[in-house]
Amino acid sequence: MLNFDCNKYSYASRRNVVFARKGMACSCVPLASQVGIDTMKRGGNAIDAAIAMAVTLPLVEPTCNGLGSDCFVLVWSAKDKKLYGLNGSGLAPRALSAQKLRDMGYSEMPVNGWLPTMVPGAVGAWAELRRRFGSMSMRELMAPAMAYAREGYPVPLNVHRLWVGEARRFKAAAEKEPEVFAPWLEYFTKSGEAYGPGELFRLPDYAASLESLAATDCESFYRGELMEKILAFSQKTGGYFSREDFESYHPLWVEPISTDYKGYQVFEMPPNGHGITVLMALNILKGLELGERDSADTYHKIIEAVKLAFIDAKTFVADPRYMQTKVEDMLSERYAAKRRSLIGEEALYPLAGDPACGDTVYFCTADGEGNMVSFIQSNYMEFGSGVVIPGTAISLQNRGANFSLDPASDNCLAGGKRSYHTIIPGFLARDGQAIGPFGVMGGFMQPQGHVQVIVNTVDYHMNPQDCLDAPRFQWQGEKKIQLEEAVPAAVAEDLRRRGHEVEIVSDRIAMGRGQIIWRRSDGTLVGGTEPRSDGSVAAW
């Protein structure tokens, strides 16, 4: 028996871009990527592959998403030569309000238990995608995940790393509310401990839930037996869901928003997601001259643009039914120029402007016909709320944690409302022709990762893998920034002289996990995957 440490890597490694003609699937878990490419080999298109991966990922990467997740999706239809957006974010229970939480003594949203849970949107979005663009049955798409749930799979290394912290988190929560959190410990730990790297993890109740979903085209989640189980556990343990919350839920088809960045069209989902942050930052950057990529001046300008865009998004983005600020004002050239003028040689303490002046999984697919999917699915904080429905293995997200309790905020909690969402799929095009999907998951790192990927691609002509390998920064608020160790020391020191509060980080998993597929003019697919995780490109 060989004896080695799965956590020890003594030497630097390099990945190359991957090429394909008939199909490509990228994710942070090799098993999920393989499910996607196998689906296309069985006759499915890129949308079928994405749905099959979305169904598999709550099982093989449960530290980031579950059957109780939300999702956002961008779909490029080769037939229509058009990009479609699907908002699969959930709604707060009608019985909840900001006043109710303030009366309970909360000054901000909690992250554990029933209060931050919302009606999950991902399952409904899977069915909506299949009906509009898919070519296979839901049972065919769910079959691989059912098999893995029953037979088990070896836990990936970085999934294990996230699992360890979550086991501590919910063991502590279970000591205070055992009735609420005991099912999480039962399903997702071995006697209270996280599953180790390479250990076999089985979840047969997940397969049983998929059987119910496959038989009803996902209707049982909102208007059937799975809904009944969710409501029963909610009523038993202090939740706030009602039958009407689920029966009235439907995902929304939306028009993607975009900006032109130096001749390329960058697409994001509109609010309630914060993809607009990416577009606002790029609008600021396109009026600035960027020098060498690994210079302090370049880092400084990108950081400042991100800060200004981010503070605006945090202030103004909400459920679009409640937003007082117009998207077109936030994306106007006039406003971009106004924000750009604030950038000087020193680090800014960012404040929101006035635009009216005039833990998540990301994966992507592409097929030989030209269909492409940019898909992001998330619990928000690793395992989410920690609420798991007995007999179903449904783990519920805690996306409601992003609501504000400030009655003056457009994002203030209200029943039936969508919260500010951090999940953002991206898409790149030029002259009306699709180039492809991209994304970088990881909470508030996501728009920062998108900006860095697009700048690497457009300004520095880097290939997809090089884009993802490149060292990253993450703005943490105020003047605080994190830099990866690979950022040159001279750059870090220069940024400190400019007033940035710099922290060098060695744990790269927190700096975002991305995937990219570009389609060349000859139809060849070119993929890159995240070196900070267990990323994999499956090609055909």
XYZ file of C-alpha atoms in Angstrom:
540
model
C 0.000 0.000 0.000
C 1.424 3.382 -1.040
C 1.683 5.961 1.713
C 1.360 9.593 0.629
C -0.214 12.881 1.732
C -2.968 14.175 -0.573
C -2.465 17.686 0.843
C 1.262 17.926 0.083
C 2.517 19.404 -3.201
C 6.192 20.316 -3.198
C 6.567 21.626 -6.738
C 4.770 24.094 -8.974
C 2.525 22.599 -11.629
C 1.288 24.017 -14.903
C -1.897 23.329 -16.792
C -2.314 23.862 -20.533
C -5.410 24.987 -22.398
C -7.632 22.163 -23.657
C -8.992 21.959 -27.213
C -12.099 20.195 -28.528
C -14.489 20.219 -31.491
C -17.636 18.339 -30.460
C -18.084 19.419 -26.878
C -16.544 20.777 -23.681
C -17.593 20.869 -20.023
C -15.690 22.713 -17.282
C -16.226 22.636 -13.529
C -14.289 22.467 -10.272
C -15.084 18.755 -9.789
C -13.786 16.300 -12.424
C -16.760 13.959 -11.930
C -19.199 16.751 -12.775
C -17.231 17.740 -15.882
C -17.283 14.096 -16.975
C -21.057 13.913 -16.483
C -21.409 16.923 -18.781
C -19.292 15.499 -21.585
C -20.908 12.057 -21.259
C -24.313 13.704 -21.662
C -23.221 15.253 -24.942
C -21.773 11.936 -26.117
C -25.190 10.364 -25.476
C -26.771 12.855 -27.877
C -27.491 15.796 -25.587
C -26.655 19.416 -26.334
C -24.777 21.932 -24.179
C -27.948 22.779 -22.259
C -28.634 19.114 -21.465
C -25.030 18.777 -20.300
C -25.319 21.833 -18.059
C -28.508 20.538 -16.436
C -26.944 17.119 -15.810
C -23.953 18.851 -14.193
C -26.237 21.109 -12.134
C -28.023 18.013 -10.803
C -24.713 16.260 -10.002
C -22.879 19.127 -8.310
C -25.034 19.300 -5.128
C -23.879 15.748 -4.509
C -20.195 15.927 -5.506
C -19.616 19.509 -4.275
C -22.129 19.820 -1.415
C -19.920 22.406 0.267
C -21.131 25.006 -2.247
C -24.596 24.050 -3.444
C -27.553 21.737 -2.852
C -31.052 20.824 -3.978
C -32.094 23.918 -2.045
C -29.853 26.299 -4.020
C -30.519 29.243 -6.301
C -28.982 29.691 -9.750
C -28.467 32.170 -12.588
C -27.912 30.991 -16.177
C -26.848 32.532 -19.477
C -27.620 30.436 -22.573
C -26.300 31.159 -26.065
C -28.672 29.565 -28.562
C -26.912 28.593 -31.809
C -30.304 28.424 -33.536
C -31.396 31.943 -32.541
C -27.908 33.514 -32.395
C -29.110 35.079 -29.156
C -28.169 35.136 -25.480
C -30.896 34.308 -22.950
C -30.874 34.884 -19.192
C -32.681 32.801 -16.577
C -33.028 34.086 -13.008
C -33.458 31.095 -10.700
C -33.162 33.061 -7.455
C -35.629 32.415 -4.678
C -38.092 34.501 -2.693
C -38.238 35.285 1.010
C -41.127 33.620 2.885
C -44.206 35.826 2.976
C -44.282 35.529 6.761
C -40.926 37.310 7.162
C -40.189 41.029 7.351
C -37.344 43.232 8.457
C -39.470 44.540 11.317
C -40.078 41.004 12.565
C -36.318 40.330 12.716
C -35.625 43.673 14.390
C -38.281 42.796 16.971
C -36.383 39.541 17.589
C -33.300 41.613 18.419
C -31.411 41.292 15.119
C -29.532 44.263 13.675
C -28.398 42.298 10.631
C -29.439 39.077 8.909
C -28.329 35.824 10.582
C -26.579 33.181 8.469
C -27.691 29.913 10.111
C -31.080 28.282 10.477
C -34.467 29.143 9.020
C -34.330 32.956 8.985
C -31.961 33.349 5.986
C -33.575 30.549 3.933
C -35.647 31.406 0.882
C -37.783 29.394 -1.532
C -35.038 27.694 -3.603
C -34.975 28.476 -7.308
C -32.424 26.079 -8.826
C -34.684 23.051 -9.253
C -37.329 25.130 -11.011
C -34.677 26.594 -13.292
C -33.452 23.102 -14.300
C -36.948 22.231 -15.512
C -37.392 25.577 -17.261
C -34.095 25.173 -19.132
C -34.922 21.639 -20.208
C -38.355 22.594 -21.506
C -37.043 25.506 -23.548
C -33.663 24.287 -24.820
C -33.105 20.656 -23.801
C -33.347 17.530 -25.953
C -33.328 14.796 -23.287
C -35.760 13.740 -20.570
C -35.274 14.811 -16.966
C -34.815 11.174 -15.975
C -31.948 10.802 -18.476
C -30.314 13.981 -17.178
C -30.624 12.928 -13.546
C -29.479 9.321 -14.017
C -25.707 9.962 -13.477
C -26.313 11.823 -10.209
C -28.680 9.087 -9.023
C -25.982 6.480 -9.633
C -23.313 8.468 -7.761
C -25.720 9.075 -4.869
C -26.410 5.352 -4.468
C -22.940 3.983 -5.224
C -20.898 6.799 -3.709
C -17.917 8.791 -4.977
C -14.479 9.710 -3.528
C -14.523 13.184 -1.960
C -12.266 15.687 -3.816
C -9.441 17.324 -1.884
C -10.669 20.932 -1.910
C -14.254 19.890 -1.211
C -12.900 18.174 1.904
C -11.057 21.345 2.942
C -14.278 23.373 2.893
C -16.179 20.526 4.567
C -13.925 20.612 7.655
C -14.889 24.179 8.543
C -18.562 23.513 7.937
C -18.530 20.501 10.261
C -17.255 22.765 13.046
C -19.832 25.425 12.195
C -22.865 23.166 12.358
C -21.701 21.062 15.309
C -21.711 24.317 17.251
C -25.114 25.287 15.829
C -26.544 21.863 16.730
C -25.567 22.347 20.358
C -27.929 25.355 20.494
C -30.716 24.059 18.204
C -30.365 20.280 17.878
C -33.788 19.784 16.308
C -32.948 22.129 13.403
C -29.372 21.024 12.683
C -29.358 17.305 13.580
C -30.295 16.271 10.002
C -27.273 18.127 8.615
C -24.959 16.227 10.956
C -26.668 12.948 10.043
C -26.341 13.430 6.285
C -23.061 15.284 5.948
C -20.732 14.027 8.686
C -19.329 10.778 10.022
C -20.005 10.969 13.753
C -19.679 14.745 13.575
C -16.514 14.841 11.429
C -16.091 15.895 7.783
C -15.496 13.268 5.122
C -11.805 12.954 4.274
C -10.184 13.364 0.839
C -10.790 10.223 -1.205
C -13.313 8.791 1.258
C -16.486 7.352 -0.237
C -19.573 9.521 0.292
C -23.036 8.092 -0.387
C -26.358 9.915 -0.192
C -29.177 7.525 -1.130
C -31.915 9.951 -0.046
C -30.580 12.354 -2.674
C -31.237 9.696 -5.314
C -34.764 9.231 -3.955
C -35.434 12.966 -4.224
C -34.152 12.960 -7.808
C -36.524 10.081 -8.591
C -39.399 12.266 -7.447
C -38.149 15.239 -9.460
C -37.578 13.158 -12.601
C -41.083 11.700 -12.428
C -42.736 15.124 -12.153
C -40.401 17.338 -14.227
C -39.408 18.955 -10.904
C -42.985 19.883 -9.964
C -42.870 17.847 -6.741
C -40.418 20.378 -5.307
C -42.934 23.219 -5.488
C -46.321 21.576 -5.750
C -45.926 17.970 -4.546
C -44.381 15.520 -2.109
C -40.996 17.231 -1.647
C -42.705 20.541 -0.939
C -44.849 18.802 1.674
C -41.742 17.455 3.426
C -40.098 20.887 3.413
C -43.225 22.502 4.863
C -43.614 19.793 7.503
C -40.041 20.255 8.777
C -40.412 24.043 8.623
C -43.568 23.948 10.739
C -42.054 21.463 13.196
C -38.789 23.335 13.820
C -39.687 27.015 13.649
C -39.466 27.824 9.937
C -41.562 30.401 8.099
C -42.493 28.756 4.787
C -46.087 28.462 3.616
C -47.707 26.436 0.856
C -48.292 29.642 -1.118
C -44.552 30.496 -0.988
C -43.768 27.361 -2.990
C -46.836 27.012 -5.184
C -46.486 30.556 -6.542
C -42.763 30.296 -7.332
C -41.464 30.371 -10.925
C -38.022 31.271 -12.349
C -37.816 34.383 -14.545
C -36.514 34.753 -18.092
C -34.654 38.073 -18.203
C -32.712 40.142 -20.721
C -28.953 40.062 -20.024
C -27.211 43.420 -19.541
C -23.925 44.319 -21.236
C -21.271 46.883 -21.918
C -18.738 47.348 -24.690
C -15.195 46.910 -23.446
C -12.665 47.843 -26.128
C -14.656 46.219 -28.927
C -15.940 43.215 -26.959
C -19.445 42.807 -25.523
C -19.348 41.617 -21.920
C -22.678 40.213 -20.706
C -23.932 39.751 -17.152
C -27.274 39.041 -15.483
C -29.305 42.094 -14.430
C -30.190 42.832 -10.786
C -30.996 41.306 -8.329
C -27.543 39.848 -9.121
C -24.496 42.081 -8.814
C -23.046 41.324 -12.253
C -23.591 45.009 -12.983
C -20.521 45.574 -10.763
C -18.357 44.012 -13.480
C -19.799 46.201 -16.206
C -19.460 49.397 -14.148
C -15.823 48.616 -13.335
C -15.045 47.896 -16.994
C -16.756 51.151 -18.004
C -14.385 52.996 -15.670
C -11.330 51.044 -16.846
C -11.863 51.509 -20.567
C -11.117 55.205 -20.143
C -7.821 54.522 -18.365
C -4.510 53.520 -19.906
C -3.217 50.232 -18.478
C 0.511 49.568 -18.610
C 2.350 46.318 -17.898
C 0.090 43.698 -16.362
C 2.299 43.016 -13.338
C 2.918 46.647 -12.443
C 1.661 48.430 -9.347
C 0.019 51.112 -11.494
C -2.103 48.522 -13.332
C -3.107 46.783 -10.102
C -3.936 50.148 -8.536
C -6.225 51.260 -11.377
C -8.115 47.958 -11.520
C -8.505 47.859 -7.720
C -9.834 51.420 -7.610
C -12.308 50.767 -10.441
C -13.554 47.627 -8.689
C -13.948 49.463 -5.375
C -16.017 52.250 -6.888
C -18.253 49.868 -8.824
C -18.679 47.546 -5.853
C -19.711 50.206 -3.377
C -22.347 51.434 -5.847
C -23.695 47.930 -6.445
C -23.899 47.214 -2.722
C -25.857 50.449 -2.293
C -28.255 50.268 -5.237
C -28.724 46.612 -6.335
C -31.855 44.827 -5.104
C -34.897 42.991 -6.393
C -35.593 45.094 -9.529
C -39.205 45.607 -8.394
C -37.826 47.622 -5.454
C -34.822 49.395 -7.040
C -35.025 53.183 -7.114
C -31.885 53.509 -9.261
C -32.044 52.692 -12.965
C -29.679 50.129 -14.491
C -29.124 52.391 -17.518
C -27.973 55.218 -15.217
C -25.528 52.911 -13.451
C -24.091 51.864 -16.831
C -24.043 55.282 -18.484
C -20.848 56.686 -19.959
C -21.480 59.904 -18.073
C -21.518 58.152 -14.718
C -18.458 56.071 -15.608
C -16.542 59.266 -16.410
C -17.632 60.815 -13.115
C -16.394 57.788 -11.138
C -13.213 57.502 -13.227
C -12.275 61.078 -12.357
C -11.969 60.061 -8.697
C -9.047 57.724 -9.386
C -5.662 59.251 -8.619
C -2.312 58.013 -7.354
C -3.544 57.249 -3.834
C -5.929 54.554 -2.591
C -9.512 55.765 -2.222
C -11.829 55.259 0.714
C -14.814 54.389 -1.521
C -18.220 55.994 -1.084
C -21.341 55.384 -3.156
C -22.066 57.911 -5.884
C -25.314 59.059 -7.492
C -25.891 57.190 -10.771
C -28.951 59.326 -11.482
C -26.541 62.077 -12.476
C -27.975 62.064 -15.939
C -19.975 30.164 -1.842
C -21.301 28.976 -5.170
C -20.407 26.557 -8.027
C -19.636 27.848 -11.508
C -19.523 25.632 -14.578
C -19.877 26.033 -18.314
C -20.544 23.922 -21.398
C -20.333 24.186 -25.173
C -21.304 21.811 -27.958
C -20.285 21.331 -31.578
C -23.419 23.080 -32.842
C -22.497 26.362 -31.162
C -24.762 26.234 -28.086
C -23.042 27.493 -24.924
C -24.057 27.767 -21.269
C -22.705 29.876 -18.407
C -24.199 28.489 -15.188
C -23.781 29.386 -11.532
C -25.540 27.654 -8.645
C -25.144 28.447 -4.995
C -26.072 27.979 -1.354
C -24.210 31.246 -0.604
C -22.142 30.159 2.438
C -20.747 26.689 1.706
C -23.506 24.367 3.005
C -25.875 27.342 3.293
C -28.264 27.620 6.218
C -27.460 24.181 7.654
C -31.145 23.246 7.386
C -31.523 19.808 5.758
C -34.942 18.271 5.182
C -35.147 14.748 6.698
C -35.769 11.961 4.215
C -34.771 14.100 1.217
C -31.116 15.260 1.586
C -32.327 18.730 0.509
C -29.918 21.299 1.999
C -31.332 24.822 1.977
C -29.390 27.922 0.951
C -28.974 31.004 3.133
C -29.178 33.587 0.337
C -31.461 35.710 2.522
C -28.370 36.594 4.567
C -27.687 39.248 1.904
C -30.842 41.200 2.780
C -30.531 44.432 4.724
C -32.663 45.169 7.794
C -32.400 48.920 7.146
C -35.858 50.175 6.082
C -34.191 52.865 3.956
C -32.401 50.260 1.808
C -33.860 49.052 -1.500
C -32.565 45.629 -0.415
C -34.462 45.610 2.886
C -36.008 42.231 3.765
C -39.673 41.793 2.830
C -41.849 38.747 2.280
C -41.932 37.522 -1.335
C -38.836 39.560 -2.246
C -35.596 38.488 -3.958
C -32.379 39.401 -2.135
C -29.192 40.958 -3.483
C -27.350 38.017 -5.059
C -23.613 37.452 -5.385
C -23.866 34.745 -8.076
C -23.025 35.936 -11.594
C -22.445 33.954 -14.794
C -20.542 35.860 -17.494
C -20.461 35.721 -21.292
C -18.212 37.321 -23.931
C -19.088 38.187 -27.544
C -17.817 40.331 -30.402
C -19.706 41.790 -33.351
C -22.764 39.734 -32.449
C -20.810 36.458 -32.476
C -20.466 34.349 -29.324
C -16.978 33.898 -27.920
C -18.066 32.031 -24.848
C -18.955 31.598 -21.190
C -16.763 32.513 -18.229
C -17.169 32.791 -14.504
C -15.292 33.031 -11.217
C -17.222 31.832 -8.168
C -16.625 32.738 -4.553
C -18.997 35.184 -2.829
C -17.976 38.826 -3.218
C -14.849 37.773 -5.117
C -16.991 36.980 -8.154
C -17.236 40.379 -9.878
C -13.616 41.080 -8.988
C -12.627 37.806 -10.636
C -14.726 38.613 -13.723
C -13.019 41.983 -14.160
C -9.555 40.437 -13.833
C -10.397 37.670 -16.344
C -11.730 40.141 -18.928
C -8.761 42.513 -18.539
C -6.372 39.555 -18.866
C -8.216 38.444 -22.011
C -8.782 41.738 -23.798
C -5.913 43.941 -22.639
C -3.186 41.338 -22.219
C -4.255 38.729 -24.808
C -3.900 35.838 -22.378
C -5.237 32.374 -23.206
C -8.049 30.955 -21.020
C -5.753 28.930 -18.790
C -3.267 31.764 -18.386
C -6.172 34.069 -17.432
C -7.123 31.756 -14.585
C -3.537 31.007 -13.510
C -2.636 34.693 -13.179
C -2.248 36.007 -9.600
C -5.297 37.821 -8.248
C -6.227 40.532 -5.811
C -9.376 40.779 -3.705
C -10.698 44.035 -2.302
C -11.919 43.491 1.266
C -13.535 46.847 1.986
C -12.322 50.375 2.763
C -8.631 50.393 1.679
C -7.989 46.726 2.489
C -6.827 44.403 -0.286
C -5.560 40.841 -0.378
C -2.849 39.794 -2.835
C -1.824 36.266 -3.709
C 1.766 35.304 -2.965
C 2.575 35.195 -6.691
C 2.076 38.979 -7.004
C 5.616 40.452 -7.199
C 6.848 41.797 -3.868
C 7.757 45.142 -5.462
C 4.145 45.551 -6.613
C 2.826 44.866 -3.114
C 5.233 47.390 -1.599
C 4.328 50.071 -4.166
C 0.620 49.541 -3.438
C 1.317 50.049 0.267
C 3.021 53.349 -0.558
C -0.137 54.385 -2.418
C -2.182 53.865 0.748
C -3.550 50.362 0.195
C -3.649 48.150 3.281
C -2.094 45.008 1.786
C -2.393 41.459 3.091
C -0.530 38.637 1.358
C -2.567 35.409 1.379
C -1.361 31.856 0.854
C -4.777 30.120 0.877
C -5.720 30.559 -2.769
C -9.121 28.860 -2.627
C -10.644 32.067 -1.233
C -9.436 34.031 -4.278
C -12.117 32.613 -6.561
C -12.578 29.498 -8.675
C -13.198 30.008 -12.366
C -13.837 28.295 -15.687
C -13.616 29.564 -19.269
C -14.596 28.218 -22.701
C -13.822 30.325 -25.787
C -15.024 29.387 -29.283
C -12.595 30.269 -32.064
C -13.792 31.417 -35.493
C -13.115 27.943 -36.944
C -15.415 26.359 -34.337
C -12.633 24.928 -32.146
C -13.364 25.130 -28.422
C -10.572 26.284 -26.086
C -10.984 25.727 -22.345
C -9.252 26.693 -19.131
C -9.990 25.587 -15.564
C -9.238 26.767 -12.055
C -5.845 25.843 -10.553
C -7.031 26.925 -7.079
C -9.436 23.972 -6.823
C -9.983 20.495 -8.274
C -10.912 22.054 -11.633
C -11.266 19.942 -14.748
C -11.960 20.412 -18.460
C -13.698 17.433 -20.092
C -13.335 17.506 -23.871
C -14.778 15.615 -26.840
